[in-house]
Coordinates of C-alpha atoms in Angstrom, one line a residue:
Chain H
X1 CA 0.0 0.0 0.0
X2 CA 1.5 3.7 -0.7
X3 CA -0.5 6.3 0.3
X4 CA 1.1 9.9 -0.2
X5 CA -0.1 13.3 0.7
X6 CA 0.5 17.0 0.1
X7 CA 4.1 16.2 -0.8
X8 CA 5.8 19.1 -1.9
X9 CA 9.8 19.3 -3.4
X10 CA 11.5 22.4 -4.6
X11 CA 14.8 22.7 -5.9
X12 CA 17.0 25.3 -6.5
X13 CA 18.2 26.2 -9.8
X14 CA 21.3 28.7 -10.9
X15 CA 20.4 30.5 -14.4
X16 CA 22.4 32.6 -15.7
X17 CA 22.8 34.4 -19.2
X18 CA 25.3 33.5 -21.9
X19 CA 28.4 35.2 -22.4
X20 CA 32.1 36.5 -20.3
X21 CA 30.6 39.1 -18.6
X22 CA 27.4 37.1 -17.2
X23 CA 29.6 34.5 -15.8
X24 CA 31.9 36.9 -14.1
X25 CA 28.9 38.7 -12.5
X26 CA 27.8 34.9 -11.6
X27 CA 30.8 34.6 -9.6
X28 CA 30.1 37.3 -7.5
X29 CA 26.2 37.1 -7.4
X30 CA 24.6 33.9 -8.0
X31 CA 20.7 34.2 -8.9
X32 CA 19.2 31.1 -8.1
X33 CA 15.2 30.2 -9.2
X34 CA 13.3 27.8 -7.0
X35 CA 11.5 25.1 -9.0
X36 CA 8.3 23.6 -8.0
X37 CA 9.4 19.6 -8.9
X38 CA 6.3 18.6 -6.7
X39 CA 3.4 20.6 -5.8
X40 CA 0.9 19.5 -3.9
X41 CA 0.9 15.7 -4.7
X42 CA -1.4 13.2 -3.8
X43 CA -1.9 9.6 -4.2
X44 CA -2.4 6.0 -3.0
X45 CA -2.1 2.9 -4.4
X46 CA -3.2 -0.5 -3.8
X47 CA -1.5 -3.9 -3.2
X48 CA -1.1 -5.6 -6.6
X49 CA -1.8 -2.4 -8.8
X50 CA -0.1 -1.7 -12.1
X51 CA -0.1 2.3 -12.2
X52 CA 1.4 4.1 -15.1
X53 CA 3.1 7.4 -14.6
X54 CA 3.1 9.9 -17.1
X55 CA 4.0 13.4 -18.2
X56 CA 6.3 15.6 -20.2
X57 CA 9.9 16.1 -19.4
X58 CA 11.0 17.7 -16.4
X59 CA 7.0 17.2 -14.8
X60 CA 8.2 16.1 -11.8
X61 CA 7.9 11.8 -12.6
X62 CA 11.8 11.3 -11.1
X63 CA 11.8 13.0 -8.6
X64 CA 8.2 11.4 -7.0
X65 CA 9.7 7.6 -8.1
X66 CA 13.0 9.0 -5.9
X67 CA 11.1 10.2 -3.1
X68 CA 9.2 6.6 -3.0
X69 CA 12.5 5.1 -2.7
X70 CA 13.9 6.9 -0.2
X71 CA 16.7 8.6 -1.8
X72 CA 15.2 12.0 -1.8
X73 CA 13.4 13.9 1.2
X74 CA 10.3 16.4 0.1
X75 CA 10.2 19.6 2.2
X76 CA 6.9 18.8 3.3
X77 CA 3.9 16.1 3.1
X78 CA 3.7 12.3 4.0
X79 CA 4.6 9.5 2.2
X80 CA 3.7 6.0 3.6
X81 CA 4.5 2.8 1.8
X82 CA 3.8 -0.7 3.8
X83 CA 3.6 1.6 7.0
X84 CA 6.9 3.3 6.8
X85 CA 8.4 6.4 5.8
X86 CA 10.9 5.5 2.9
X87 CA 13.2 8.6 3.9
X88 CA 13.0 7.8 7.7
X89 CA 13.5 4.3 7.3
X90 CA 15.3 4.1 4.3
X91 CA 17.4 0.8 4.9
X92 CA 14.9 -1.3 5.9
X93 CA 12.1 -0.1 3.5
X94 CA 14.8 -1.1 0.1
X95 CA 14.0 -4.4 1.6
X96 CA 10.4 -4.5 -0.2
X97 CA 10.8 -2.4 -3.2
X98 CA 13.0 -2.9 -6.4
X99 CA 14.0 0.3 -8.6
X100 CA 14.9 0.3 -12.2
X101 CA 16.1 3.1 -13.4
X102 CA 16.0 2.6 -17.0
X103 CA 19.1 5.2 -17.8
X104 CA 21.6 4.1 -15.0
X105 CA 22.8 0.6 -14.4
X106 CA 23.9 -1.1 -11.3
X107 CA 25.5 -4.4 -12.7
X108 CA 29.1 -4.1 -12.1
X109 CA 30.6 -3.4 -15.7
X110 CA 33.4 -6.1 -16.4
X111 CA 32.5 -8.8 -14.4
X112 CA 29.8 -11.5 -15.5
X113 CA 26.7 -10.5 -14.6
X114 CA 25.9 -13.6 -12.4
X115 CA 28.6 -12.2 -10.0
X116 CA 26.7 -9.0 -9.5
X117 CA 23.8 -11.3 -9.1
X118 CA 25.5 -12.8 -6.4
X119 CA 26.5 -9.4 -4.5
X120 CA 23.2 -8.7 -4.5
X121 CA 22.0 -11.8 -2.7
X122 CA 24.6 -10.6 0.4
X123 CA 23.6 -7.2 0.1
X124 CA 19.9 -8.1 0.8
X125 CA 20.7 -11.1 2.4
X126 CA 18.3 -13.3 0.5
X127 CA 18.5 -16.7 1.9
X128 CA 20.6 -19.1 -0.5
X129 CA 17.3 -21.7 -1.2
X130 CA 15.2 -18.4 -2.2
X131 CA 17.8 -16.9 -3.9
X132 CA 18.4 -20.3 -6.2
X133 CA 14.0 -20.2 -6.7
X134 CA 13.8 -16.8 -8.1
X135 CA 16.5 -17.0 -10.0
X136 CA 15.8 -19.7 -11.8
X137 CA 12.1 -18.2 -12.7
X138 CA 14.4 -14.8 -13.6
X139 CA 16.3 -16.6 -16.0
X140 CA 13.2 -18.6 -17.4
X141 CA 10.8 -15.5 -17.6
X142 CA 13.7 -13.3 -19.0
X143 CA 15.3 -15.8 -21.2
X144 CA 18.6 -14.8 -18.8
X145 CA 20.3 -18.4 -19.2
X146 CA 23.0 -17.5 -21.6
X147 CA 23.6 -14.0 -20.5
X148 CA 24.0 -14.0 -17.5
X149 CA 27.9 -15.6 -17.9
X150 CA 28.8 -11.9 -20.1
X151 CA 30.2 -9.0 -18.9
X152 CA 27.5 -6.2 -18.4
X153 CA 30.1 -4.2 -20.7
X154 CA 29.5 -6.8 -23.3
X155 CA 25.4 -6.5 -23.4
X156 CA 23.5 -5.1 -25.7
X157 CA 21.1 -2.1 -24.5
X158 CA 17.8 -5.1 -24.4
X159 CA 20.0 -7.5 -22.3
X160 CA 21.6 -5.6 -20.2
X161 CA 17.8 -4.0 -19.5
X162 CA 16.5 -7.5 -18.6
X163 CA 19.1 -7.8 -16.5
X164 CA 18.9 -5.0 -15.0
X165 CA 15.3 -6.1 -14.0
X166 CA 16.1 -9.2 -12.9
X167 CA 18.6 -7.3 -10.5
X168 CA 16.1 -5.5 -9.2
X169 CA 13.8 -8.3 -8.1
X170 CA 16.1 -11.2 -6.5
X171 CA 14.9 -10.2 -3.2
X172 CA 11.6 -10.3 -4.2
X173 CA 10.1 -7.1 -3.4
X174 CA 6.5 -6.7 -3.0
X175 CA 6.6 -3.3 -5.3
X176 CA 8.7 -2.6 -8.4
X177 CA 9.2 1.1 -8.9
X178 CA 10.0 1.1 -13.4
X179 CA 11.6 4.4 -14.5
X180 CA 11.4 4.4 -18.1
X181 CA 12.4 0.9 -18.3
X182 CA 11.7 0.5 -21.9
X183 CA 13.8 3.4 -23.1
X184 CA 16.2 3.3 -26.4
X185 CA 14.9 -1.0 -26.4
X186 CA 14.0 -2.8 -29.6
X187 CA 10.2 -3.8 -30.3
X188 CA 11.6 -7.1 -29.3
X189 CA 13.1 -6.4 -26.0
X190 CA 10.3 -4.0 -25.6
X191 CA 7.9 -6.9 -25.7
X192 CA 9.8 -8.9 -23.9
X193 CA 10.1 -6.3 -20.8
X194 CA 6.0 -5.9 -21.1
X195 CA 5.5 -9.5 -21.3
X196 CA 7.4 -10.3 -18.3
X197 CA 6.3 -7.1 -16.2
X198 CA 2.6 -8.7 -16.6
X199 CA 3.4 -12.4 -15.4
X200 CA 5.3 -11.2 -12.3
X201 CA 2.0 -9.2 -11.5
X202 CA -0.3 -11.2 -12.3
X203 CA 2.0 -14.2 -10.7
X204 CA 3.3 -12.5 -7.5
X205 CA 0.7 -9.8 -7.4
X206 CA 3.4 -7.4 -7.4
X207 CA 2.5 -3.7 -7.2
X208 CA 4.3 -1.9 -10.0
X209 CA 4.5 2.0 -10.6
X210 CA 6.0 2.4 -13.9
X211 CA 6.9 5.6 -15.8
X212 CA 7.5 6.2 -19.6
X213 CA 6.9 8.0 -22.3
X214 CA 6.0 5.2 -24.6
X215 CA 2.5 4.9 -24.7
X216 CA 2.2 1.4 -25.6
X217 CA 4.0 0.2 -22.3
X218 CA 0.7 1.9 -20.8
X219 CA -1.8 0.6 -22.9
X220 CA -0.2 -2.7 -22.4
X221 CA 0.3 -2.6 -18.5
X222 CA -1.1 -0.2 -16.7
X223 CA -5.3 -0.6 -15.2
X224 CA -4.4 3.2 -13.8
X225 CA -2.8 6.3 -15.0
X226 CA -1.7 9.3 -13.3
X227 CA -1.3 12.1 -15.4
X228 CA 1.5 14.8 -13.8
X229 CA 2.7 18.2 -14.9
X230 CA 5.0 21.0 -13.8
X231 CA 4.6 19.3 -10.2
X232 CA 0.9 18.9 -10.6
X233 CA -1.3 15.6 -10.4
X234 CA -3.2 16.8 -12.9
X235 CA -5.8 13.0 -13.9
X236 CA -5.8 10.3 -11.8
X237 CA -8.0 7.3 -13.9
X238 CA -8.1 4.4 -16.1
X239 CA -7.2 4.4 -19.8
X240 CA -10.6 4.5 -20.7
X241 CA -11.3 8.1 -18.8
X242 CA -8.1 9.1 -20.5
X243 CA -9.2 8.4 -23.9
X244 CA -12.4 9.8 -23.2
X245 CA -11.6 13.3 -22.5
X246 CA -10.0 13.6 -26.4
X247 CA -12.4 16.1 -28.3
X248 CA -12.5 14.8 -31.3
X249 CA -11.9 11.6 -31.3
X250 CA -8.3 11.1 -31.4
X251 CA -7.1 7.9 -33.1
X252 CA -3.7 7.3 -31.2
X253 CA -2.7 7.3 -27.2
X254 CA 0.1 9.4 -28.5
X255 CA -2.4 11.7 -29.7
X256 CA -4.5 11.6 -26.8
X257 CA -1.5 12.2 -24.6
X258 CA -0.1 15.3 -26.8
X259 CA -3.8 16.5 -26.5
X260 CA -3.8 15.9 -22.7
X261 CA -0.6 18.3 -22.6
X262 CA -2.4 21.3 -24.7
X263 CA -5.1 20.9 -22.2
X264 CA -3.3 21.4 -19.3
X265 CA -0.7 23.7 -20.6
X266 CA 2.5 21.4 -20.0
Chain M
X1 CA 28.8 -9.2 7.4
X2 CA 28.7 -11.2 4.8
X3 CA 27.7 -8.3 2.9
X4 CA 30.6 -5.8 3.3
X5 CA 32.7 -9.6 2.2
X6 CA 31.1 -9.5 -0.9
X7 CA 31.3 -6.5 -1.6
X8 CA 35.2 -6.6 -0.9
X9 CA 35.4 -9.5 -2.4
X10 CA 34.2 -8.5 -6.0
X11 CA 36.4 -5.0 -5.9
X12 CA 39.3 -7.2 -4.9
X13 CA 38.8 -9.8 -7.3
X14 CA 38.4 -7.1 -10.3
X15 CA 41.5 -5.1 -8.9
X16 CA 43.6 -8.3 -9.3
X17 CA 42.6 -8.4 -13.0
X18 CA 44.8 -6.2 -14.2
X19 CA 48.2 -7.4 -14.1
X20 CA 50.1 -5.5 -16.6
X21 CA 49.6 -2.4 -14.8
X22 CA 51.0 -3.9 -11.8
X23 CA 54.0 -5.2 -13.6
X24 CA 54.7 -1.6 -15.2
X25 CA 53.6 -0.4 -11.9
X26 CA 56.0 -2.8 -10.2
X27 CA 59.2 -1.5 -12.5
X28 CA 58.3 2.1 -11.8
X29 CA 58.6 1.9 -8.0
X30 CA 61.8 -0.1 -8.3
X31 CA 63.3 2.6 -10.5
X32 CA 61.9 5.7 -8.2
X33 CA 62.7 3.6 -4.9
X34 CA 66.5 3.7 -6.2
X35 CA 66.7 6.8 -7.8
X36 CA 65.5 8.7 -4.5
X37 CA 68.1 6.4 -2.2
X38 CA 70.8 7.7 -4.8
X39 CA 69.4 11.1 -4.0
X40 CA 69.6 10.7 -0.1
X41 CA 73.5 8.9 -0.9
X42 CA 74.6 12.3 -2.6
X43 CA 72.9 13.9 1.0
X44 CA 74.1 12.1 3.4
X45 CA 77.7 12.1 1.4
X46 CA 77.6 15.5 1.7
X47 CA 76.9 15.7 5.1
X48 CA 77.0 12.7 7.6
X49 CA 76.7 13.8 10.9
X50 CA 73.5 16.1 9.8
X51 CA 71.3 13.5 8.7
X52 CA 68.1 12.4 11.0
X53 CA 67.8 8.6 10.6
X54 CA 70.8 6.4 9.8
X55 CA 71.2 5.3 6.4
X56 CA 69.8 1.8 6.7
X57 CA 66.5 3.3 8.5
X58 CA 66.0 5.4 5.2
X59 CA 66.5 2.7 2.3
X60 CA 64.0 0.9 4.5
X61 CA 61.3 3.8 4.4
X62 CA 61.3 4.0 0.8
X63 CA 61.4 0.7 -0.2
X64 CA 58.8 0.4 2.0
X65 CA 56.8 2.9 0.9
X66 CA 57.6 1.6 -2.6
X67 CA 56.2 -1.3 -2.2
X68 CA 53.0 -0.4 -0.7
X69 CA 52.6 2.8 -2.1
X70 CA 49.1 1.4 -3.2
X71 CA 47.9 1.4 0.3
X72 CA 49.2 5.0 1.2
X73 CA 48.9 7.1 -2.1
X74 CA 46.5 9.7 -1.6
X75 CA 46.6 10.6 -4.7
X76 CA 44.7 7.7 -5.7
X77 CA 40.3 8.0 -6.5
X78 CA 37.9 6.1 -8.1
X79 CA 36.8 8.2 -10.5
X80 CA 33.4 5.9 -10.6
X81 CA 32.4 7.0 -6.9
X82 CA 33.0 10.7 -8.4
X83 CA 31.0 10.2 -11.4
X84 CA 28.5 8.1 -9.8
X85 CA 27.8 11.1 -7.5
X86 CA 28.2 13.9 -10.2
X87 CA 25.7 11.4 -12.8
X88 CA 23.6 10.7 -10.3
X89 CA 24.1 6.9 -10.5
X90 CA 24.6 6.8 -7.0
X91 CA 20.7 6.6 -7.0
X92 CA 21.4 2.7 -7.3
X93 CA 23.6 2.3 -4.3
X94 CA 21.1 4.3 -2.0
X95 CA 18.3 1.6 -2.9
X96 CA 20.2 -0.8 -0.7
X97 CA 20.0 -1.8 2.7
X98 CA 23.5 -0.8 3.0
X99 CA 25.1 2.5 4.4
X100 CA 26.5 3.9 1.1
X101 CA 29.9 5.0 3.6
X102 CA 30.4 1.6 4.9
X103 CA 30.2 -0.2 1.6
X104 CA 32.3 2.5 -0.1
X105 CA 35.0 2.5 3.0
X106 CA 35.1 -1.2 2.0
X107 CA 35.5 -1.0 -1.5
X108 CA 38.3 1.8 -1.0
X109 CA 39.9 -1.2 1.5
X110 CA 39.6 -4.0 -1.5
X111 CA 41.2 -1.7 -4.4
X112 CA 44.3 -0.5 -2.3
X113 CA 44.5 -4.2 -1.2
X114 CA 44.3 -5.8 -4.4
X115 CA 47.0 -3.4 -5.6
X116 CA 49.4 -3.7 -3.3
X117 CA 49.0 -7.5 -2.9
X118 CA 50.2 -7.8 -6.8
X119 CA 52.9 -5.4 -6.1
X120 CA 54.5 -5.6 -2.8
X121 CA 56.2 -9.2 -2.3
X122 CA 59.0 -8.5 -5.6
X123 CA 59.8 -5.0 -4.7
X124 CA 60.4 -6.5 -0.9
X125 CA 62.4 -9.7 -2.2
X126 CA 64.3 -7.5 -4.1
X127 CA 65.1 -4.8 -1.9
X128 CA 65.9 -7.4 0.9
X129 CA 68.7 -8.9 -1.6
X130 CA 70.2 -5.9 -2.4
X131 CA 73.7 -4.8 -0.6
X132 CA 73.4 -2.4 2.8
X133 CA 72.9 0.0 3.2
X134 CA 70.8 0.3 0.6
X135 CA 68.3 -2.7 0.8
X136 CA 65.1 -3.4 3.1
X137 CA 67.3 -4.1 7.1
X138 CA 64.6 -6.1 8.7
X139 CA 64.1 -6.0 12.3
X140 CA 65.0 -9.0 14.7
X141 CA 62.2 -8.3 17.3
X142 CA 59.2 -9.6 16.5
X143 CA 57.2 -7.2 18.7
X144 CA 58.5 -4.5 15.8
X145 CA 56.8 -7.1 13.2
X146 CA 53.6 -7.1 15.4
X147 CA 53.5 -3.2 16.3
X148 CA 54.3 -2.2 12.6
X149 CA 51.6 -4.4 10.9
X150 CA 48.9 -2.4 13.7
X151 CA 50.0 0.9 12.4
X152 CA 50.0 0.0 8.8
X153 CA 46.7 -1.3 9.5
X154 CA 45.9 2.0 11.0
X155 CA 47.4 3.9 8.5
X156 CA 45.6 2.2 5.6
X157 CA 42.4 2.9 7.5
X158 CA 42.8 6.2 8.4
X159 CA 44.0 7.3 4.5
X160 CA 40.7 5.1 2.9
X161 CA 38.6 7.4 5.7
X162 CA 40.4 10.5 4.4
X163 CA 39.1 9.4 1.2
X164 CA 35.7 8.8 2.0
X165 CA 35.3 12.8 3.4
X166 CA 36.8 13.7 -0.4
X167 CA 34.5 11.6 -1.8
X168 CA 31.4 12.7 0.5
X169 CA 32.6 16.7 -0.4
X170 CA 31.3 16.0 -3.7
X171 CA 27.7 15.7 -2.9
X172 CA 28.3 19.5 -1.9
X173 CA 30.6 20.9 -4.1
X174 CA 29.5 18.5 -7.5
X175 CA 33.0 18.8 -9.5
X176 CA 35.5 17.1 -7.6
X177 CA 38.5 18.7 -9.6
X178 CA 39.7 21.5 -7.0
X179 CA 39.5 19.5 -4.5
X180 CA 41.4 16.9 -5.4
X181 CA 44.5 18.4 -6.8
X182 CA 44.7 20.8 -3.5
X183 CA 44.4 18.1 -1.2
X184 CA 46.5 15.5 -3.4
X185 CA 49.9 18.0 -2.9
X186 CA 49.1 19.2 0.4
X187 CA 48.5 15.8 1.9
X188 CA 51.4 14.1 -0.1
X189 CA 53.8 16.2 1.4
X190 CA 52.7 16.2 4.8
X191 CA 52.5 12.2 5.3
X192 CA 55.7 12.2 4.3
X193 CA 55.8 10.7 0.5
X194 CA 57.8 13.1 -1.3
X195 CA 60.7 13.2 1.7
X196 CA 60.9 11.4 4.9
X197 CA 59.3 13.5 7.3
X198 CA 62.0 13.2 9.7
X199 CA 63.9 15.4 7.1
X200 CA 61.8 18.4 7.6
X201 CA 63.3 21.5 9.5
X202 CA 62.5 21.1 13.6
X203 CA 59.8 23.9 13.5
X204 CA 58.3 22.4 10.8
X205 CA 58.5 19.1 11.7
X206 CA 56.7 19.5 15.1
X207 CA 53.4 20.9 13.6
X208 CA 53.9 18.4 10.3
X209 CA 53.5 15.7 13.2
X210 CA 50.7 16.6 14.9
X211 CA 48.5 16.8 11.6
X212 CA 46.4 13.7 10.5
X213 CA 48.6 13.0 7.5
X214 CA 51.2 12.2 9.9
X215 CA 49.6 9.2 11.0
X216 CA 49.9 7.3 8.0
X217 CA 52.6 6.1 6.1
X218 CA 55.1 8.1 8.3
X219 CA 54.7 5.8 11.5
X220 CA 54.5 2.2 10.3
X221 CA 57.6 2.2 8.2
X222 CA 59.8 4.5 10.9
X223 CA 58.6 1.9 13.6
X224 CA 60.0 -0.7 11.0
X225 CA 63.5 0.7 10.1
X226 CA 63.6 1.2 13.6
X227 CA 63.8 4.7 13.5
X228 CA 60.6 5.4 16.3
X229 CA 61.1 3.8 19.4
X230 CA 60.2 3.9 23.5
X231 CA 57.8 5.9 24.4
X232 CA 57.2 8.1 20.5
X233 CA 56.0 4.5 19.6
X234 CA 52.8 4.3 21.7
X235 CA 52.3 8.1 21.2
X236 CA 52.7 7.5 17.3
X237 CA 50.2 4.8 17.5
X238 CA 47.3 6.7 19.8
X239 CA 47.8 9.7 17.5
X240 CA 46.9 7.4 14.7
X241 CA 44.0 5.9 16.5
X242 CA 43.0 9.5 17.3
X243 CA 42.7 10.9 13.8
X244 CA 41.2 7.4 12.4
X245 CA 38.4 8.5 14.4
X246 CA 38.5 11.6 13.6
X247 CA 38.3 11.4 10.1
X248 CA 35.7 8.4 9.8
X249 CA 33.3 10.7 12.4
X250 CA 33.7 13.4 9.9
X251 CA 32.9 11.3 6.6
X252 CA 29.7 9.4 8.5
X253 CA 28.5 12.9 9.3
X254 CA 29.0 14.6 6.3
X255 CA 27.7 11.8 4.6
X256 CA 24.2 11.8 6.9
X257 CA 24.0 15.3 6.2
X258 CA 24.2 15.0 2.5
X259 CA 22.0 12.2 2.1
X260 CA 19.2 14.6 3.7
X261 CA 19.5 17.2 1.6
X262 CA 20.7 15.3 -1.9
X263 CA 19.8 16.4 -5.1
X264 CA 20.3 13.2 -6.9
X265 CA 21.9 14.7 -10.2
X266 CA 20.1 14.0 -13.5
X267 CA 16.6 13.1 -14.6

């Protein structure tokens, strides 16, 4: 269950003009704008939900999947996820969530990807018969079995993603926190990733909050969508309210998207 | 525990792949270690009765310090945990149920180890063999042997904790350059790398001593060649403790502090 409330997150930002003299002035004075990341959010989500998480650039979509990690503390509001407060209680809530963060990687670059694998299991301390069980489904659902024995440098962009998946799940978290986990993938790999997204829900009952800006990984996975922009929760529905607010019809969830975005001004 | 193992285990294991950076590694030590005992020979030549150590105390230090000059360099960073910061890929490592400084302090043990383990054993064969006074003179106590391998210990410690603070500085300051090349010289000469410290005027020396850079490479191998003894000995060794604490208090906190108020770089 994650329930969050009135969360707000500002950052500062330092602008300053092109040219010599600007950045000597700079030097001296630095103007700094404050930029609303997060206004005002609120949200809950249920056990076993697939929620997608949409909205331009820069909306704000980061910074909320950080804050639901625990990496990043709002200036104000509540977060609760499974009772605790990710920020608080940061070590022991990474015990029941797994993040992918579509453009980093955390599999250790020249060695097989197996041995990161097997950091993982001390880092989490995943018992060695568990460990063995979800693995094994990993490398069946991911189609992981010759892979896993390359380098990470040695991947290409769709199997180093579905390994970076499987990473993220060996200690079987109860929620799986996607940021833009199908980006720069093939239609293959693409597949692949929604495919197995949809099994581990529908096997596990794992809540998963993904964000993208493809529109087919929502129309493939998520029941809900949240709609944010410049910090705003601006819809909060199923695909079908979504489509139903384009005036006229529109024929593509791209379209209805882009139309979305002229609605609200983002 | 088994955790932090792991996780020393996999840096140590990928430090030992690279072995013809140790071997070039190896030669260049060799070749400074004798160059700079040439260097103290035209010195001490020059000069007998006004040098600080004997001569067999000094060709120990720098052979010494040659051969573990992975442990003690402080000019040594991973420029990963740097980039990871200044990225934003440290995102990763705060998703674990791990304190990001205790798994970094570990991996900054494994990569210092795994270099010097590849390095150390010829340089010391060799410099054992070689004529005195001008080869390794080891001591006949074994209490020396016991005392010294607690102060490298320390030592090694207490430079990896220096590191972490540089490395923590960067979730504040986001380009790690300055810092780095200010403290690199500053801290290279005051532990003692570039000359014995021993061999710095008395004024000097005094306050040189007192600092933390002191306390690393500078006790272990004078204790060794002998040239720290009696009562400097324990002193030597709490000041060490003292600034080992000092410095890993420091990183924890500045880490906690950051960690509050992060900006995890990057969308």
């Amino acid at each position: 269950m994650i329930q969050v409330e009135h969360v707000n997150k500002t950052f500062k930002v330092t602008r300053r003009s092109a040219g010599f003299s600007n950045a000597v002035k700079a030097l001296i004075h630095k103007e700094t704008d404050t930029v609303h990341a997060l206004s005002d959010i609120s949200f809950s989500i249920g056990d076993g939900e697939m929620v997608g998480y949409i909205g331009p650039n820069g909306a704000g979509k980061s910074s909320t999947i950080k804050i639901l990690s625990g990496i990043l503390t709002p200036d104000n509001g509540t977060c609760l996820i499974n009772g605790r407060i990710p920020w608080k209680d940061r070590r022991e809530h990474v015990k029941d969530i797994g993040v992918v963060f579509g453009q980093r990687t955390q599999l250790w670059w020249d060695v097989p990807v197996i041995d990161s694998f097997e950091l993982l299991r001390d880092i989490y301390e995943i018992p060695r018969h568990q460990y063995l069980t979800t693995l094994e489904e990993l490398i069946d659902l991911l189609a992981l079995e010759e892979i896993i024995k390359t380098p990470a440098r040695q991947l290409s962009l769709g199997q180093r993603m579905r390994c970076e998946i499987a990473a993220s799940l060996l200690h079987t978290p109860k929620i799986l926190f996607l940021d833009e986990p199908t980006i720069g993938l093939d239609a293959v790999s693409k597949l692949a990733v929604r495919d197995f997204i949809r099994k581990l829900n529908r096997i596990h009952k794992t809540t998963v909050l993904l964000t993208t800006h493809d529109m087919q990984d929502i129309d493939a996975l998520a029941d809900r969508v949240l709609l944010i922009g410049k910090g705003r929760l601006l819809l909060d529905g199923t695909l079908s309210d979504l489509k139903s607010r384009c005036e006229p019809e529109c024929s593509t969830l791209d379209e209805i998207v882009a139309s979305l975005y002229r609605e609200f001004q983002i | 525990m088994k955790k932090y193992w792991s996780f020393f285990r996999i840096r140590f294991i990928r430090g030992l792949q690279y072995r013809t950076a140790a071997l070039s590694g190896m030669v260049t030590q060799f070749v400074w270690g004798s160059m700079e005992i040439l260097l103290f020979r035209a010195f001490y030549q020059a000069s007998p009765e006004s040098f600080p150590m004997t001569f067999e105390a000094l060709s120990t230090y720098v052979w010494l310090q040659q051969a573990f000059l992975a442990l003690y360099m402080v000019w040594f960073w991973e420029s990963e945990l740097f980039n990871s910061i200044t990225t934003g890929d440290v995102a990763y490592e705060l998703c674990r149920p791990v304190r990001l400084y205790d798994m970094w302090f570990v991996r900054g043990l494994a990569v210092r180890l795994s270099k010097a383990v590849l390095r150390c054993m010829p340089i010391l064969i060799v410099s054992w063999f070689l004529p005195a006074p001008y080869g390794l003179t080891l001591p006949g106590d074994v209490k020396i042997w016991a005392v010294t391998i607690l102060s490298m210990t320390l030592g090694l410690l207490l430079i990896v904790a220096f590191n972490m603070i540089v490395y923590m500085s960067v979730f504040y300051t986001v380009s790690s350059q300055g810092i780095k090349l200010f403290v690199t010289s500053l801290a290279e000469f005051l532990s003692g790398s570039v000359i014995p410290l021993p061999f710095l005027p008395d004024h000097v020396r005094t306050i040189v001593e007192l600092l933390p850079f002191a306390s690393a490479q500078n006790v272990p191998f004078r204790i060794f060649a002998g040239d720290i003894t009696g009562p400097d000995l324990t002193i030597s060794i709490l000041k060490q403790t003292f600034w080992l604490f000092a410095f890993v208090l420091i990183g924890r906190y500045l880490e906690k502090r950051a960690l509050k108020r992060v900006v995890i770089q990057g969308g």
